[in-house]
Coordinates of C-alpha atoms and ligand atoms in Angstrom, one line a residue:
X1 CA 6.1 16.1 29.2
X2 CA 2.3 15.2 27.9
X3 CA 1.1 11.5 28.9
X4 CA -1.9 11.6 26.3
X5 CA -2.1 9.3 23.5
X6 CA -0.9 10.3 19.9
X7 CA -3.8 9.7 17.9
X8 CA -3.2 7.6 14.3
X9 CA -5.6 7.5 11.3
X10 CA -6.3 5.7 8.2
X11 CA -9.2 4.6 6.2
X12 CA -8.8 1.2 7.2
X13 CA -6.3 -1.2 8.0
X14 CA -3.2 0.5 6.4
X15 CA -2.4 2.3 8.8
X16 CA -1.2 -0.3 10.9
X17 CA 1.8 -0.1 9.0
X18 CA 2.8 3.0 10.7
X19 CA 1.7 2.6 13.9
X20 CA 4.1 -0.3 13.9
X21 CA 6.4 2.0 13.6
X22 CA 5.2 4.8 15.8
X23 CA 5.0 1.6 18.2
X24 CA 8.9 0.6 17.6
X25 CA 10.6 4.3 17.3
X26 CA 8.2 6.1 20.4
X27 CA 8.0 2.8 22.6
X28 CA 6.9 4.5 25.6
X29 CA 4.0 6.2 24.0
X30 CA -0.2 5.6 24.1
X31 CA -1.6 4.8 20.7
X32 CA -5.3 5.6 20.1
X33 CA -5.9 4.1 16.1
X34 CA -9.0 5.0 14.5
X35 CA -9.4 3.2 11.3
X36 CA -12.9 4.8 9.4
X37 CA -13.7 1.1 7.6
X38 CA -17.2 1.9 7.1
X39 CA -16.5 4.3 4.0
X40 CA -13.0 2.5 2.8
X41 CA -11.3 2.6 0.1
X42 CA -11.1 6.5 0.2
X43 CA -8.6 6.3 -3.5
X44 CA -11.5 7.3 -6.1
X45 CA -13.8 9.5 -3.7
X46 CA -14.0 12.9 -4.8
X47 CA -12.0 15.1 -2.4
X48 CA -15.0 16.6 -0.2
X49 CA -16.2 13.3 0.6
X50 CA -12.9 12.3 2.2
X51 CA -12.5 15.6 3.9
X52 CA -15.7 15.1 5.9
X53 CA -14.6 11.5 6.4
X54 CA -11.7 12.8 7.9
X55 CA -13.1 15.5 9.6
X56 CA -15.4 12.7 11.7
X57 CA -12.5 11.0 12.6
X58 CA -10.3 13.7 13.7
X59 CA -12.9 15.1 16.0
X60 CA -13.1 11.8 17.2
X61 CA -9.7 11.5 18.4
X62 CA -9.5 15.3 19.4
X63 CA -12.6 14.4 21.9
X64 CA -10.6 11.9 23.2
X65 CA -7.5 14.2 24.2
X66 CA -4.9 13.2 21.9
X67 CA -1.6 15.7 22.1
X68 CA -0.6 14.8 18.2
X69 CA -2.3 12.9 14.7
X70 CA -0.4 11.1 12.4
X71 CA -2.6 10.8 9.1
X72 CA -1.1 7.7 8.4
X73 CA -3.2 7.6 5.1
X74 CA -1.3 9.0 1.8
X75 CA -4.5 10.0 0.4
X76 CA -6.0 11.8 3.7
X77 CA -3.0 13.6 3.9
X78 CA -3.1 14.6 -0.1
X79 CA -6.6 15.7 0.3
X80 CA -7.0 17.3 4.0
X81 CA -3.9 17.8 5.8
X82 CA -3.8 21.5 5.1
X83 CA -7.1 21.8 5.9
X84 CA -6.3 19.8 9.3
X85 CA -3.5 22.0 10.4
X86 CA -5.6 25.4 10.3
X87 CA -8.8 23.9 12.2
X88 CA -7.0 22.3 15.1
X89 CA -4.2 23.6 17.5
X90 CA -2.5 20.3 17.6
X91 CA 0.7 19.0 15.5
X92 CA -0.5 16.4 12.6
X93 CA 1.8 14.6 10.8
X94 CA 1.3 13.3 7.4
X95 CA 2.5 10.6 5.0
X96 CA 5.2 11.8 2.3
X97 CA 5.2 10.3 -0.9
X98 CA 9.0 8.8 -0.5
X99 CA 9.8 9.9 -4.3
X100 CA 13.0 11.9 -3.2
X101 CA 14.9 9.1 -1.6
X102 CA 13.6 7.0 -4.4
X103 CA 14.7 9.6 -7.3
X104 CA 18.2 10.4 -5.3
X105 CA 19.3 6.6 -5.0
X106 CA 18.2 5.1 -8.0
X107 CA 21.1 3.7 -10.4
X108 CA 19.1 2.9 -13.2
X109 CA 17.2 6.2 -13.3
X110 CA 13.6 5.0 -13.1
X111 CA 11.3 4.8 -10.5
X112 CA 8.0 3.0 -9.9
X113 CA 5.2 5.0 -7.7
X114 CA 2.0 2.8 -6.4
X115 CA -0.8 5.1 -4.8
X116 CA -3.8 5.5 -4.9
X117 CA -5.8 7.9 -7.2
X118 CA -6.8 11.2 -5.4
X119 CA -2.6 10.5 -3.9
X120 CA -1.6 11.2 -7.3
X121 CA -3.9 14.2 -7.8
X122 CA -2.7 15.8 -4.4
X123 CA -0.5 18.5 -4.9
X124 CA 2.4 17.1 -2.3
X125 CA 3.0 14.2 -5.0
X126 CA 2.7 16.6 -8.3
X127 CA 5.3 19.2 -6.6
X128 CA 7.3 15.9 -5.7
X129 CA 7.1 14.8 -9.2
X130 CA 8.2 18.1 -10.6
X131 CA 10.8 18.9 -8.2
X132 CA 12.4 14.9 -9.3
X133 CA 11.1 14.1 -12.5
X134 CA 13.8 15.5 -14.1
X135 CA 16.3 13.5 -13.1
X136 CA 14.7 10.0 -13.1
X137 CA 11.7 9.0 -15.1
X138 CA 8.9 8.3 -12.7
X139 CA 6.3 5.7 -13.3
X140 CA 3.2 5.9 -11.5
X141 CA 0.1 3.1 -11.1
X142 CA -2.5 3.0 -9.1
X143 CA -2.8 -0.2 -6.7
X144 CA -6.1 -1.7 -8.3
X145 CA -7.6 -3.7 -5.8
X146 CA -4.8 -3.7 -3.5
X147 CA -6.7 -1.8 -0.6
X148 CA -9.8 -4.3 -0.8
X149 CA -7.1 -7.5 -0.6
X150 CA -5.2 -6.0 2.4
X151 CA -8.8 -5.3 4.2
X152 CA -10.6 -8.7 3.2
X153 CA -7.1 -10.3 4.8
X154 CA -6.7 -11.9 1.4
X155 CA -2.8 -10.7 1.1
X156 CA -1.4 -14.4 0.3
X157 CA -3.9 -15.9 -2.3
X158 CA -3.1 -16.3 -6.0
X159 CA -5.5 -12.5 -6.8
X160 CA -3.5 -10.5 -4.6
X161 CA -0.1 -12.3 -6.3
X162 CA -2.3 -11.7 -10.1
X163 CA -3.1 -8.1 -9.2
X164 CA 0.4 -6.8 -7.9
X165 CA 2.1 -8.7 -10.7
X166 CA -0.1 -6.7 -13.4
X167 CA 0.8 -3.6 -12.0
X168 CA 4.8 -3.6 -11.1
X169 CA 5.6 -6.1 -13.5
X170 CA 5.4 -3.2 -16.3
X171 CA 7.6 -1.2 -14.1
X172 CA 10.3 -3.9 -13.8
X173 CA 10.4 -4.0 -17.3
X174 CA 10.5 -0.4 -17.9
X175 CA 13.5 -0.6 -16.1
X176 CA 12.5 0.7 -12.3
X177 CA 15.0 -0.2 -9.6
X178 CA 13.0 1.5 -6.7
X179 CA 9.4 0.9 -5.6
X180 CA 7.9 3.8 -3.3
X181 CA 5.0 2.6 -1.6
X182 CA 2.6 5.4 -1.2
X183 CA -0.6 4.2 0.4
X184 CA -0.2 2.6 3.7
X185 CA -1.9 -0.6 2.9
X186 CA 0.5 -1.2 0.5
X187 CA 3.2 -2.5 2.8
X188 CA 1.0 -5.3 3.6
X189 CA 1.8 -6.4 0.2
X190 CA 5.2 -6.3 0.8
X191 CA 6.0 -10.4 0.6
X192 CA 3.9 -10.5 -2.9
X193 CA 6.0 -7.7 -4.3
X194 CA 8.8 -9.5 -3.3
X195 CA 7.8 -12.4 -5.2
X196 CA 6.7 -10.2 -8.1
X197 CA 9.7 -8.6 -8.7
X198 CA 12.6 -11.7 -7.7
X199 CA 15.3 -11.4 -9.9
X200 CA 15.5 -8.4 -10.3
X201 CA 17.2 -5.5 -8.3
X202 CA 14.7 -3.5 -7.0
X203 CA 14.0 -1.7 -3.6
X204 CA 10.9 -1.6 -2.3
X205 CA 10.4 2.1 -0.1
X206 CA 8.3 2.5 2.6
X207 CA 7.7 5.9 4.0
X208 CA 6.7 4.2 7.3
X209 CA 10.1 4.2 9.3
X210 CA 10.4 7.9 8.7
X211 CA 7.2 9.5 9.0
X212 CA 7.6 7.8 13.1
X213 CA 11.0 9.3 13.5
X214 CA 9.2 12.7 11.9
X215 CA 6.9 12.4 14.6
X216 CA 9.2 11.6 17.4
X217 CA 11.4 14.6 16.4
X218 CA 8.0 16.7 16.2
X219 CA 7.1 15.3 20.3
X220 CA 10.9 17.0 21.3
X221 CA 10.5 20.0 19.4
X222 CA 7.0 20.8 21.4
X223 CA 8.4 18.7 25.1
X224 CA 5.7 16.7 24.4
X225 CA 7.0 13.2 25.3
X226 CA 5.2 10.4 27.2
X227 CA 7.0 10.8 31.1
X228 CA 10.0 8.6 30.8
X229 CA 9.2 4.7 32.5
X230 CA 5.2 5.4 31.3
X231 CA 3.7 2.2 30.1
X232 CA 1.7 2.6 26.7
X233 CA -1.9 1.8 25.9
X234 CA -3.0 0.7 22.8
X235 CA -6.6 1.6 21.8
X236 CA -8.6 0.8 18.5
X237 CA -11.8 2.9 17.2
X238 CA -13.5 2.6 14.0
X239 CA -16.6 4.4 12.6
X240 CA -17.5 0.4 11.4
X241 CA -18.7 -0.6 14.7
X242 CA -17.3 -2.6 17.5
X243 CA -16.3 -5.6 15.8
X244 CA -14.0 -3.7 12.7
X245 CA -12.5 -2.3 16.1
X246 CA -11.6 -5.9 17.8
X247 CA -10.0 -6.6 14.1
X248 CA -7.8 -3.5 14.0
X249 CA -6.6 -4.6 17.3
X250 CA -5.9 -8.4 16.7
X251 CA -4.2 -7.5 13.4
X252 CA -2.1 -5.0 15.2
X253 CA -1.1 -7.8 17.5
X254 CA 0.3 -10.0 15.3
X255 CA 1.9 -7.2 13.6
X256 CA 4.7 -7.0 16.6
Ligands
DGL1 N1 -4.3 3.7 3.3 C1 -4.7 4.8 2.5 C2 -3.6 5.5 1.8 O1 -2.5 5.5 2.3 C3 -6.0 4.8 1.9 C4 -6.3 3.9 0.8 C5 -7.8 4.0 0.4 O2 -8.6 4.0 1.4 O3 -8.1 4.0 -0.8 O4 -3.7 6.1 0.8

């Protein structure tokens, strides 16, 4: 039994996505989120910027006593999670780029990837895309803009709809029946996708859902569960200052 909080990350906002789902699959657990903000988007940074970025943050949450981190941030986990897990004695958990269940239930053999770039240059996704490109053709873009729209709250205005329809438009007409969403934010695009892509048979995959039961399994493995009955607290930090903070935790709010 451990009562401390399990400590989330992202560069931002996106990461919201998964702690709703830490929130719904560990229910009995204390959340501290720590969303950087002040150097977001992460995507086109060269690598050693983002490792000190991440760095910051996990001290951060390691001064505050958390038993676990989820890097619930594709490209902080592409970039630093090995790097993570032989500085510090605690578990992290890290975002997998959902190609295999993509690749293994496709039907029309072609997959559509959105990440971010350093995602794509992380060696998780190119062993992923080795280990399945062979059986389905996988085509990757990049989320231009996406990250900005999903921070500035912009989700439903006709750019956001203009700058998801420019990029999985060409995989719907290549032929894509699955959509793996590989950088966290990206679920909060999930109702413009929709709209992008109606018509048309396609599956949108989230890596959310699983990398929470990943975690949960990781908390029984170690007996590190929240005593059974606890109550959960919910706590924001951001290296943006105090207000960026207040956001993360309204946005969470209406996220439930
Ligand atoms: N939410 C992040 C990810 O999953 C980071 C996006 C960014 O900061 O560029 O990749």
């Amino acid at each position: 039994m451990n009562n401390s909080a399990i400590g989330v990350f992202d560069s931002g906002m996106g990461g919201l996505s998964v702690w709703r789902e830490l929130r719904r699959e560990l229910p009995e657990e204390s959340l501290i989120y720590y969303g950087d903000g002040k150097n977001c988007p992460y995507g086109n940074r060269p690598a050693g910027e983002i490792v000190a970025f991440v760095e910051e943050a996990v001290e951060a949450l390691v001064a505050r006593g958390v038993k676990m981190i989820v890097v619930a941030c594709n490209t902080a986990t592409a970039v630093a999670i090995d790097i993570l897990r032989s500085r510090y004695q605690i578990p992290f958990v890290g975002m997998e780029p959902a190609v295999k269940p993509a690749a293994l239930s496709s039907k029309s053999g072609v997959i559509g990837v959105l990440a971010t770039k350093a995602s794509f240059g992380g060696a998780l996704y190119l062993a992923s895309e080795a280990r399945y490109g062979e059986r389905v053709k996988i085509i990757r873009a990049v989320g231009d803009g996406f990250v900005e729209i999903v921070e500035s709250g912009a989700e439903h205005t006709p750019e956001a709809v203009e700058a998801v329809r420019s990029v999985v438009r060409p995989m719907i007409e290549a032929g894509a029946d699955r959509i793996v969403l590989g950088c966290t934010h990206y679920p909060f695009l999930a109702d413009v996708i929709c709209e992008v892509v109606e018509g048309s048979d396609v599956q949108i995959i989230d890596p959310a859902p699983a990398v929470a039961r990943r975690a949960a399994w990781l908390l029984d493995e170690y007996d590190q569960r929240a005593e059974s009955g606890s109550v959960p607290r919910y706590e924001f930090m951001s290296a943006a200052g105090e207000e960026y903070a207040r956001h993360l935790a309204e946005r969470a709010d209406r996220l439930m």
